[in-house]
């Protein structure tokens, strides 16, 4: 693939940074040799890592940053204090047009707060939302918001629906994404007032995606829709609930394997099939949540990921920039959101 | 065990009723021969089923009811129309003191509405909540509310915490239950206003359980706490999300098993361990959600369950009546809730 663009990296974010970051972009570099990387971090640590990778080094420029946002920093603290941090300066590079997007495995709250203040939301978008992909029986689904907001009104949910559909379309190649609103039942009368109002808006409007209607929690992994829309509180709980259920299942599987000699033998024979099964649920394959709705692509990698997981977050950021996801959200605002969200035209101007 | 009490049954609720109901109470009868069953339903269908089980028949009395609440009936319709239904008359038997509780596999919304109107809430309890047990890495956890309410304020959450702790204590035998509030982070500052306020009340008060603080979605299956407290919207989504994740996992396991001759061979050898694993997640073992907070025990069985699942719902109802769960909630109201929930004393009188 010949993709030519520039990506900024918070090289100091994450448990195993900067080694994991350099290892990750090295993997991404082999897939996208024309992509340039702006590395923000401790020069004395980055230079030796790049010296060992001359091909990657030619695609990188290093920008020394003295500070680091830690996992303990509160978002408000990070905003005030960390103006010379690797995270902040990587985001600034996106604002200044030097890069199309940024990837960080650092403090989520700080990244969210800084990105919102520095990059601002796109015209027509009142709140950015955090989205990721999840495995389903049918393939994958996009879910948002995963916790960028703790409370959402019906218009926020409608904006999330649009941004999620654009993400599924541009990044995952779903021509006509099916969007569902997460609820406690599928009938129109079910749910709280906000979900019911969002359902009414989407049913009455003519959105640039298929509005499937309400879905329930078990529809997430069933793959009923391409995009699962919900408020940040419910979405955060649902995402972590899936992660917890997957962990319980794999731990019980491992325990079953240790159960007896016979079990160990059987699982050894079935190993290729089990390895394929495990790969299907490899959390590294789903690493990288994107903040949708900002002037620029902002991808959050899991802090505890390794270079393979980080590479996946980098590749998804490259795809979103190359497919011009933000342009598409802006165009959809003009054609759809401005009609259904009151005052959004005024808010956007 | 010598447990002597009376249980009312909606013998017509559920996909395979009344056969599944009679089969279920037959299993429960062998465990609790001194429990009496009041069967509400179509006499012409119940009599032949009992005739084939003379021992069970001696523990039953049949009350003919001409009407049935269907799965399609709206709660409000069922309340108005179905005064002679098996569901309604079984609940009436609890109100009249003829039975200590009722089990139904019928329409959830109708059961919830009827039980609330007929039985009324316990003194000090503003809203009943739906609770069930879930498997965890550590054993089991109780989760509530699962959808009896679509919106809850902080005082409702505090009442749910108390009722969930009483359930864990009396029915599951947890001497000092650990209770967690489901949230989007564990820090005190995380979450929406309602969850934060409920956390403050529980931290400041001296509840008759261990308040663990906030928990996240992955703590549900991790078994971090004995009781997971949340609003009905989030709880319903989280429960169904766990169910959907479990289904995805087992379907992928089955697909891995069919993957190749080698996989089939390996899984055949490991079968005893896999059977034990599957038993651990058997949804029939977790069948039966209880409406807590009413004047009487009301247990909802899955509509699609078989007689083994229905028997589990019946056994859990028997346990709750025998352990005097409602008395304990009333006592806790007097010792704890009346102090922390404003106006609850007035509301109770």
XYZ file of C-alpha atoms in Angstrom:
698
model
C 0.000 0.000 0.000
C 1.215 3.461 -0.837
C -0.085 5.683 1.909
C 1.774 8.919 2.398
C 0.919 10.831 5.523
C 2.339 11.862 8.874
C 1.432 10.501 12.307
C 2.440 11.986 15.679
C 3.333 9.628 18.532
C 3.407 10.104 22.286
C 6.537 7.955 22.567
C 6.525 7.995 26.397
C 2.957 6.788 27.047
C 2.311 3.191 28.137
C 3.849 0.734 30.582
C 6.677 -0.380 28.280
C 7.278 2.939 26.513
C 9.311 3.971 24.642
C 10.562 0.473 23.583
C 7.057 -0.825 22.839
C 6.243 2.334 20.849
C 9.344 2.018 18.648
C 8.757 -1.721 18.191
C 5.137 -0.995 17.254
C 5.837 1.675 14.663
C 8.549 -0.569 13.218
C 5.880 -3.196 12.468
C 3.544 -0.522 11.037
C 6.418 0.919 8.995
C 6.908 -2.366 7.177
C 3.242 -2.278 6.113
C 3.205 1.456 5.305
C 6.767 2.435 4.285
C 5.671 5.897 3.076
C 4.119 6.996 6.368
C 6.222 9.466 8.394
C 6.348 9.367 12.205
C 6.857 12.389 14.465
C 8.156 11.021 17.761
C 7.654 13.104 20.920
C 9.648 11.951 23.939
C 12.976 11.640 25.712
C 15.566 11.995 22.960
C 18.255 10.187 24.970
C 16.044 7.093 25.101
C 14.615 7.296 21.588
C 17.882 7.819 19.656
C 19.513 4.482 20.657
C 16.302 2.579 19.849
C 16.171 4.145 16.385
C 19.925 3.665 15.811
C 19.277 -0.077 15.937
C 16.578 0.331 13.210
C 18.111 2.475 10.415
C 15.238 1.890 7.952
C 12.622 2.970 10.463
C 14.827 5.891 11.596
C 14.710 7.330 8.067
C 10.909 7.592 8.370
C 11.035 9.276 11.799
C 11.826 12.668 13.229
C 12.472 12.969 16.962
C 11.198 15.934 19.006
C 12.620 16.072 22.487
C 10.069 16.651 25.253
C 11.192 17.034 28.873
C 7.917 16.059 30.626
C 5.756 12.973 30.823
C 2.096 12.703 31.829
C 1.880 9.871 34.348
C -0.935 7.403 34.906
C -1.636 9.130 38.237
C -2.065 12.660 36.835
C -5.602 13.967 36.918
C -6.822 15.294 33.566
C -7.044 18.847 34.954
C -3.510 18.651 36.384
C -2.147 17.298 33.114
C -3.804 20.140 31.213
C -2.287 22.826 33.431
C 1.142 21.411 34.131
C 2.152 19.234 31.232
C 2.530 21.740 28.404
C 5.938 20.295 27.578
C 4.928 16.671 27.824
C 5.265 14.130 25.029
C 1.481 13.718 25.006
C 0.689 17.426 24.770
C 3.272 18.231 22.093
C 2.186 15.256 19.965
C -1.405 16.608 20.082
C -0.140 20.143 19.303
C 1.497 18.712 16.145
C -1.967 17.638 14.943
C -3.462 21.069 15.704
C -0.592 22.748 13.813
C -1.127 20.542 10.759
C 2.236 18.816 11.081
C 0.485 15.450 11.546
C -2.934 14.058 10.592
C -3.349 12.215 13.847
C -1.789 11.069 17.105
C -1.446 7.743 18.927
C -0.806 7.501 22.679
C -0.791 4.622 25.162
C -0.714 7.100 28.053
C -3.273 8.297 30.633
C -6.734 8.110 28.976
C -8.362 10.952 30.915
C -5.448 13.313 30.246
C -5.372 12.420 26.543
C -9.118 12.971 26.255
C -9.023 16.327 28.060
C -5.958 17.618 26.192
C -7.210 16.494 22.784
C -10.570 18.181 23.372
C -9.033 21.470 24.505
C -6.279 21.571 21.874
C -8.046 20.141 18.820
C -11.662 21.219 19.500
C -14.692 19.338 18.188
C -15.666 19.250 14.518
C -18.419 21.614 13.349
C -21.794 20.204 14.430
C -20.345 17.782 16.956
C -21.096 18.775 20.557
C -19.222 15.943 22.267
C -16.414 13.682 21.065
C -16.971 9.971 21.700
C -14.641 7.044 22.304
C -15.141 4.111 19.894
C -13.563 0.698 19.399
C -14.139 -2.568 17.508
C -15.289 -5.764 19.233
C -15.393 -9.376 18.000
C -18.848 -10.811 17.237
C -20.276 -14.046 15.887
C -20.580 -12.289 12.510
C -17.178 -10.543 12.471
C -16.744 -7.198 14.200
C -18.858 -4.366 15.508
C -18.055 -0.751 16.385
C -19.217 0.434 19.817
C -19.408 4.010 21.144
C -19.363 5.962 23.467
C -17.044 4.004 25.752
C -16.679 6.684 28.394
C -15.675 10.010 26.852
C -18.901 11.344 28.433
C -20.678 10.235 31.619
C -24.057 11.660 30.572
C -25.479 12.045 27.094
C -28.718 13.535 25.780
C -30.626 12.285 22.736
C -28.802 14.639 20.364
C -25.429 13.389 21.547
C -26.580 9.826 20.862
C -27.639 10.844 17.338
C -24.194 12.380 16.764
C -22.538 9.214 18.072
C -24.651 7.160 15.642
C -23.457 9.242 12.719
C -19.792 9.174 13.746
C -19.918 5.437 14.393
C -21.462 4.801 10.974
C -18.765 6.928 9.316
C -16.102 4.977 11.183
C -17.601 1.626 10.116
C -17.854 2.872 6.538
C -14.445 4.452 6.044
C -12.242 2.297 8.246
C -14.002 -1.067 8.210
C -15.352 -0.816 4.668
C -19.018 -1.461 5.542
C -20.900 0.080 2.599
C -24.213 0.612 4.372
C -23.674 0.267 8.122
C -26.509 -0.977 10.336
C -26.701 1.115 13.518
C -28.456 0.004 16.725
C -29.265 1.917 19.912
C -28.455 -0.099 23.041
C -31.548 -0.414 25.240
C -33.318 -2.696 27.733
C -35.712 -4.039 25.092
C -36.339 -3.806 21.355
C -39.875 -2.344 21.432
C -40.264 1.403 20.773
C -41.774 1.953 24.230
C -38.841 0.427 26.103
C -36.056 2.367 27.802
C -35.362 5.664 29.497
C -36.506 9.010 28.074
C -33.184 9.808 26.370
C -32.918 6.533 24.456
C -36.582 6.731 23.449
C -36.117 10.310 22.171
C -32.966 9.358 20.221
C -34.854 6.436 18.668
C -37.670 8.777 17.613
C -35.247 11.227 15.971
C -33.466 8.470 14.065
C -36.694 6.796 12.933
C -38.156 10.113 11.713
C -34.981 11.338 10.010
C -33.340 9.981 6.903
C -29.854 9.183 8.189
C -26.960 8.209 5.866
C -26.972 4.702 7.407
C -29.488 1.959 8.205
C -31.114 2.625 11.569
C -31.845 -0.853 12.886
C -33.678 0.392 15.990
C -33.136 -0.720 19.568
C -30.865 -3.611 20.452
C -30.117 -5.393 23.757
C -26.869 -6.301 25.490
C -26.630 -9.762 23.940
C -26.807 -8.212 20.448
C -23.297 -6.760 20.918
C -21.453 -10.076 20.533
C -24.179 -11.569 18.355
C -23.213 -9.069 15.663
C -26.790 -7.891 15.071
C -25.533 -4.460 13.930
C -22.320 -2.883 12.609
C -22.469 -0.005 15.097
C -23.646 -0.130 18.731
C -24.578 3.342 20.029
C -24.934 4.098 23.732
C -24.070 6.697 26.371
C -20.553 6.720 27.837
C -21.612 5.223 31.155
C -23.414 2.192 29.727
C -20.831 1.744 26.942
C -17.930 1.734 29.371
C -19.669 -0.834 31.595
C -20.639 -3.012 28.602
C -17.123 -2.988 27.098
C -15.474 -3.917 30.390
C -18.168 -6.526 31.051
C -17.308 -8.230 27.742
C -13.602 -8.106 28.658
C -14.329 -9.600 32.082
C -16.510 -12.373 30.625
C -13.807 -13.238 28.074
C -11.186 -13.396 30.819
C -13.374 -15.641 32.978
C -13.985 -17.957 30.065
C -10.284 -18.274 29.114
C -9.282 -18.798 32.754
C -11.835 -21.574 33.170
C -10.593 -23.082 29.895
C -7.039 -23.086 31.236
C -8.242 -24.667 34.470
C -10.130 -27.349 32.506
C -6.910 -28.022 30.604
C -5.006 -28.607 33.862
C -7.836 -30.737 35.211
C -6.367 -34.191 34.487
C -3.824 -36.033 32.352
C -6.612 -36.905 29.963
C -7.626 -33.237 29.615
C -4.010 -32.185 29.014
C -3.652 -34.839 26.338
C -6.915 -33.891 24.630
C -6.108 -30.184 24.617
C -2.599 -30.898 23.287
C -4.116 -32.774 20.350
C -6.687 -30.023 19.736
C -4.056 -27.294 20.099
C -4.121 -25.868 16.541
C -7.870 -25.311 16.780
C -7.489 -23.793 20.259
C -4.708 -21.493 19.080
C -6.980 -20.233 16.287
C -9.763 -19.729 18.818
C -7.455 -17.809 21.130
C -6.207 -15.618 18.238
C -9.806 -14.683 17.543
C -10.074 -13.149 21.012
C -6.537 -11.738 21.201
C -7.098 -8.336 22.842
C -4.119 -6.992 20.873
C -6.142 -7.387 17.661
C -8.734 -4.968 19.078
C -6.244 -2.539 20.592
C -6.858 1.105 19.815
C -9.888 3.176 20.703
C -10.469 6.334 18.671
C -11.823 9.684 19.899
C -14.295 10.555 17.179
C -15.498 14.104 16.564
C -12.282 16.088 16.969
C -10.314 18.105 14.407
C -7.822 15.300 13.880
C -7.515 11.600 14.580
C -6.703 10.674 18.196
C -6.131 6.992 18.978
C -5.717 5.643 22.503
C -3.776 2.385 22.831
C -4.087 0.195 25.935
C -1.343 1.219 28.367
C -0.305 -2.374 29.000
C -0.070 -3.472 25.375
C 3.028 -4.850 23.643
C 4.500 -3.796 20.289
C 2.068 -5.968 18.306
C -0.906 -4.352 19.996
C 0.593 -0.880 19.613
C 1.214 -1.553 15.902
C -2.502 -2.346 15.516
C -3.427 0.994 17.100
C -0.964 2.776 14.762
C -2.341 0.981 11.684
C -5.922 1.908 12.612
C -4.874 5.573 13.000
C -3.160 5.465 9.582
C -6.336 4.018 8.036
C -8.540 6.702 9.566
C -6.280 9.499 8.305
C -5.891 7.938 4.840
C -9.665 7.444 4.520
C -10.339 11.041 5.610
C -12.713 10.066 8.393
C -12.981 13.597 9.810
C -13.893 15.065 6.396
C -16.673 12.556 6.090
C -18.083 13.424 9.529
C -18.064 17.125 8.566
C -19.860 16.392 5.278
C -22.456 14.273 7.077
C -23.059 17.054 9.538
C -23.946 19.371 6.665
C -26.248 16.849 5.024
C -27.907 15.303 8.034
C -27.060 16.482 11.543
C -27.770 20.150 10.877
C -31.382 19.183 10.094
C -32.091 17.065 13.150
C -30.042 18.595 15.972
C -31.466 21.955 17.068
C -29.004 24.852 17.340
C -26.220 22.729 15.934
C -25.848 25.092 12.973
C -25.465 28.021 15.342
C -23.137 26.032 17.575
C -20.994 25.096 14.615
C -20.555 28.642 13.326
C -34.103 -30.869 54.732
C -37.340 -30.327 56.571
C -38.746 -27.116 55.184
C -42.456 -26.636 55.631
C -43.981 -23.798 53.680
C -46.322 -23.073 50.779
C -45.378 -21.803 47.329
C -47.788 -20.511 44.662
C -47.107 -21.328 41.008
C -48.255 -19.718 37.794
C -48.570 -23.125 36.117
C -49.364 -21.631 32.679
C -46.363 -19.272 32.295
C -43.439 -20.275 30.056
C -42.983 -21.783 26.599
C -43.426 -25.394 27.727
C -45.987 -24.805 30.491
C -47.667 -26.530 32.192
C -45.564 -29.702 31.563
C -42.270 -27.980 32.406
C -43.789 -26.473 35.566
C -45.032 -29.826 36.845
C -41.713 -31.505 35.944
C -39.851 -28.721 37.755
C -41.837 -28.860 40.984
C -41.507 -32.664 40.918
C -37.711 -32.267 41.096
C -38.039 -29.644 43.856
C -40.539 -31.865 45.715
C -37.952 -34.658 45.991
C -35.567 -32.186 47.694
C -38.225 -30.535 49.866
C -40.971 -33.122 50.490
C -42.682 -30.935 53.118
C -43.221 -27.930 50.854
C -46.789 -27.478 49.569
C -47.532 -26.181 46.073
C -50.586 -24.137 45.074
C -50.993 -24.581 41.322
C -52.882 -21.924 39.359
C -53.823 -22.879 35.817
C -55.996 -24.907 33.491
C -57.331 -27.768 35.615
C -57.997 -29.988 32.574
C -54.297 -29.867 31.698
C -52.907 -30.008 35.231
C -54.941 -32.956 36.555
C -53.596 -35.556 34.067
C -49.995 -34.407 34.680
C -50.458 -34.815 38.443
C -52.262 -38.135 38.057
C -49.046 -39.546 36.645
C -47.152 -38.327 39.756
C -49.185 -39.414 42.820
C -46.465 -38.482 45.359
C -46.197 -34.956 43.996
C -49.995 -34.689 43.667
C -50.321 -35.207 47.432
C -48.247 -32.026 47.982
C -50.288 -29.956 45.502
C -53.644 -28.253 45.368
C -54.992 -27.174 41.999
C -56.865 -23.886 41.528
C -58.525 -23.580 38.168
C -57.927 -20.273 36.379
C -59.627 -19.546 33.046
C -57.216 -16.881 31.691
C -53.543 -16.764 30.744
C -51.272 -13.725 30.436
C -49.473 -14.073 27.088
C -45.961 -12.988 26.175
C -47.469 -10.278 23.960
C -49.630 -8.654 26.669
C -48.461 -5.211 27.762
C -48.085 -4.886 31.550
C -50.920 -2.334 31.697
C -53.237 -4.605 29.667
C -52.414 -7.594 31.839
C -53.180 -5.573 34.965
C -56.595 -4.485 33.714
C -57.762 -7.577 31.886
C -56.191 -10.591 33.475
C -57.784 -10.661 36.906
C -58.617 -14.333 36.453
C -55.274 -15.343 35.010
C -52.998 -17.997 36.504
C -50.351 -15.318 37.096
C -52.645 -12.902 38.890
C -54.331 -15.462 41.121
C -50.964 -16.973 42.098
C -49.821 -13.498 43.197
C -53.118 -12.912 45.008
C -52.433 -16.097 47.004
C -49.255 -14.478 48.345
C -51.094 -11.265 49.246
C -53.775 -13.294 51.050
C -51.169 -15.199 53.069
C -51.993 -18.555 51.488
C -48.422 -18.778 50.099
C -45.060 -17.249 51.068
C -44.041 -16.645 47.483
C -44.767 -17.214 43.819
C -42.797 -18.520 40.833
C -43.741 -17.694 37.229
C -42.029 -18.272 33.873
C -44.503 -15.924 32.192
C -44.344 -12.366 30.823
C -41.757 -10.439 32.892
C -43.293 -6.990 32.529
C -46.746 -8.244 33.487
C -45.399 -10.172 36.488
C -43.457 -7.123 37.671
C -46.445 -4.766 37.319
C -48.941 -7.153 38.920
C -46.649 -8.079 41.794
C -45.974 -4.409 42.546
C -49.657 -3.446 42.507
C -50.922 -6.507 44.389
C -48.148 -7.061 46.940
C -46.879 -3.468 47.422
C -43.332 -2.627 48.460
C -41.925 -3.337 51.915
C -41.808 -0.438 54.405
C -38.862 1.804 53.511
C -38.407 0.402 50.022
C -39.387 2.861 47.299
C -38.733 0.606 44.315
C -38.497 -3.164 43.996
C -35.440 -4.438 42.097
C -34.778 -7.519 39.990
C -31.750 -9.576 41.139
C -30.024 -12.742 39.992
C -26.816 -14.725 40.555
C -24.004 -14.851 38.001
C -20.949 -17.119 37.764
C -17.575 -15.511 38.568
C -13.958 -16.621 38.830
C -14.481 -16.764 42.619
C -17.885 -18.466 42.663
C -21.038 -16.404 42.278
C -22.146 -12.814 42.587
C -25.569 -11.220 43.024
C -26.423 -8.401 40.593
C -29.291 -5.896 40.798
C -31.264 -4.030 39.428
C -31.630 -5.950 36.169
C -34.403 -3.816 34.737
C -37.276 -3.452 37.199
C -36.610 0.313 36.912
C -35.275 2.303 33.945
C -34.074 5.219 36.063
C -32.820 5.194 39.633
C -31.711 7.948 42.002
C -29.005 7.591 44.654
C -31.476 6.522 47.357
C -32.829 3.748 45.171
C -29.260 2.510 44.644
C -28.700 2.507 48.419
C -31.885 0.452 48.882
C -30.737 -1.958 46.156
C -27.399 -2.333 47.972
C -29.149 -3.287 51.186
C -31.572 -5.724 49.542
C -28.746 -7.327 47.535
C -26.669 -7.784 50.686
C -29.620 -9.357 52.489
C -30.137 -11.712 49.548
C -26.443 -12.714 49.519
C -26.553 -13.239 53.267
C -29.766 -15.198 53.678
C -29.891 -17.180 50.455
C -26.235 -17.590 49.511
C -24.897 -17.768 53.062
C -22.324 -14.974 52.743
C -21.796 -13.874 56.346
C -20.487 -10.383 55.577
C -21.279 -9.536 51.955
C -19.018 -7.171 50.019
C -21.105 -4.738 47.982
C -19.789 -2.746 44.974
C -21.381 0.082 42.985
C -20.949 -0.398 39.241
C -19.229 2.637 37.716
C -16.873 3.755 34.929
C -13.855 3.891 37.258
C -12.931 3.060 40.836
C -11.876 6.542 42.012
C -14.360 8.533 44.118
C -14.521 11.300 41.494
C -15.528 8.985 38.658
C -19.038 8.520 37.321
C -22.319 10.348 36.930
C -23.892 12.405 39.718
C -26.228 9.642 40.908
C -23.515 7.009 41.335
C -21.217 9.525 43.042
C -23.998 10.534 45.456
C -24.833 6.896 46.259
C -21.129 6.234 46.911
C -20.994 9.183 49.309
C -24.037 7.998 51.250
C -22.670 4.453 51.600
C -19.178 5.635 52.601
C -20.575 7.994 55.239
C -23.140 5.558 56.624
C -22.517 2.421 58.621
C -24.292 -0.157 56.490
C -24.887 -3.760 57.656
C -22.500 -4.997 54.910
C -19.010 -4.195 53.631
C -19.170 -1.309 51.171
C -16.312 -2.073 48.784
C -16.735 1.158 46.793
C -16.923 1.528 43.029
C -16.286 -1.381 40.690
C -16.027 -1.606 36.885
C -17.662 -3.907 34.336
C -14.874 -6.473 34.385
C -15.281 -6.857 38.164
C -18.640 -8.599 37.628
C -17.171 -11.897 36.358
C -13.927 -11.408 38.275
C -15.907 -11.863 41.479
C -14.501 -8.742 43.151
C -17.661 -8.371 45.245
C -20.585 -10.509 46.432
C -23.173 -7.954 45.313
C -23.054 -5.727 42.204
C -25.377 -2.719 42.527
C -26.451 -0.639 39.535
C -29.475 1.056 37.982
C -31.938 -1.054 35.985
C -30.796 0.247 32.612
C -27.094 -0.503 33.101
C -27.797 -3.762 34.939
C -30.060 -5.069 32.191
C -27.453 -4.222 29.530
C -24.608 -5.746 31.596
C -26.506 -9.000 32.292
C -27.454 -9.493 28.643
C -23.923 -8.540 27.571
C -22.516 -11.338 29.746
C -25.070 -13.751 28.259
C -24.136 -12.683 24.724
C -20.392 -13.005 25.402
C -20.910 -16.494 26.861
C -22.924 -17.544 23.817
C -20.263 -16.203 21.437
C -17.566 -18.053 23.315
C -19.390 -21.393 23.359
C -20.313 -21.083 19.664
C -16.695 -20.402 18.722
C -15.668 -23.368 20.898
C -18.090 -25.605 19.023
C -16.769 -24.275 15.703
C -13.174 -24.966 16.834
C -14.268 -28.499 17.717
C -15.606 -29.051 14.181
C -12.476 -27.482 12.686
C -10.587 -30.675 11.776
C -10.329 -34.391 12.520
C -7.486 -33.601 14.896
C -9.618 -31.040 16.763
C -12.534 -33.501 17.021
C -10.189 -36.158 18.383
C -8.606 -33.794 20.905
C -11.938 -32.507 22.167
C -13.287 -36.067 22.431
C -10.358 -36.987 24.674
C -10.774 -33.810 26.759
C -14.552 -34.279 26.952
C -14.932 -34.848 30.722
C -13.113 -31.590 31.436
C -15.163 -29.768 28.794
C -18.407 -31.171 30.179
C -17.467 -29.849 33.623
C -16.637 -26.469 32.056
C -19.971 -26.371 30.258
C -21.847 -27.303 33.449
C -20.226 -24.316 35.128
C -21.902 -22.006 32.606
C -25.192 -23.906 32.292
C -27.767 -21.095 32.205
C -30.255 -23.419 33.936
C -28.092 -23.287 37.064
C -28.615 -19.501 37.202
C -32.307 -19.584 36.289
C -34.541 -17.504 38.501
C -34.441 -13.767 39.074
C -36.094 -12.440 42.210
C -38.057 -9.210 42.654
C -36.674 -7.896 45.909
C -38.502 -5.367 48.050
C -42.083 -6.636 47.845
C -44.341 -8.058 50.571
C -43.638 -11.626 49.494
C -41.141 -13.519 47.375
C -41.650 -13.256 43.609
C -39.336 -15.304 41.389
C -39.243 -14.978 37.596
C -38.013 -18.031 35.685
C -36.752 -17.763 32.096
C -39.695 -18.383 29.764
C -37.707 -20.812 27.632
C -36.323 -22.943 30.436
C -36.840 -26.685 30.881
C -37.906 -28.543 34.042
C -34.372 -28.559 35.474
C -34.105 -24.784 35.117
C -37.613 -24.298 36.523
C -36.755 -26.542 39.495
C -33.780 -24.263 40.254
C -36.064 -21.214 40.274
C -38.480 -23.051 42.608
C -35.657 -24.094 44.961
C -34.349 -20.535 45.162
C -37.872 -19.281 46.009
C -38.179 -21.935 48.730
C -34.819 -20.859 50.170
C -35.815 -17.193 50.245
C -39.086 -17.948 52.022
C -37.457 -20.372 54.473
C -34.679 -17.871 55.290
C -37.215 -15.076 55.807
C -35.568 -12.693 53.360
C -38.367 -10.125 53.481
C -38.271 -9.970 57.311
C -34.569 -9.261 57.137
C -35.041 -6.421 54.659
C -37.678 -4.885 56.931
C -35.373 -5.155 59.961
C -32.514 -3.561 58.013
C -34.762 -0.726 56.992
C -35.407 0.045 60.627
C -31.740 -0.140 61.593
C -30.136 1.481 58.580
C -32.229 2.796 55.709
C -34.455 4.988 57.860
C -31.333 6.941 58.879
C -29.886 7.566 55.410
C -32.886 7.849 53.083
C -34.799 11.108 53.648
C -38.569 10.832 54.057
C -38.394 7.068 53.981
C -39.815 6.869 57.494
C -42.753 8.978 56.436
C -43.142 6.994 53.232
C -43.134 3.759 55.172
C -45.848 4.778 57.578
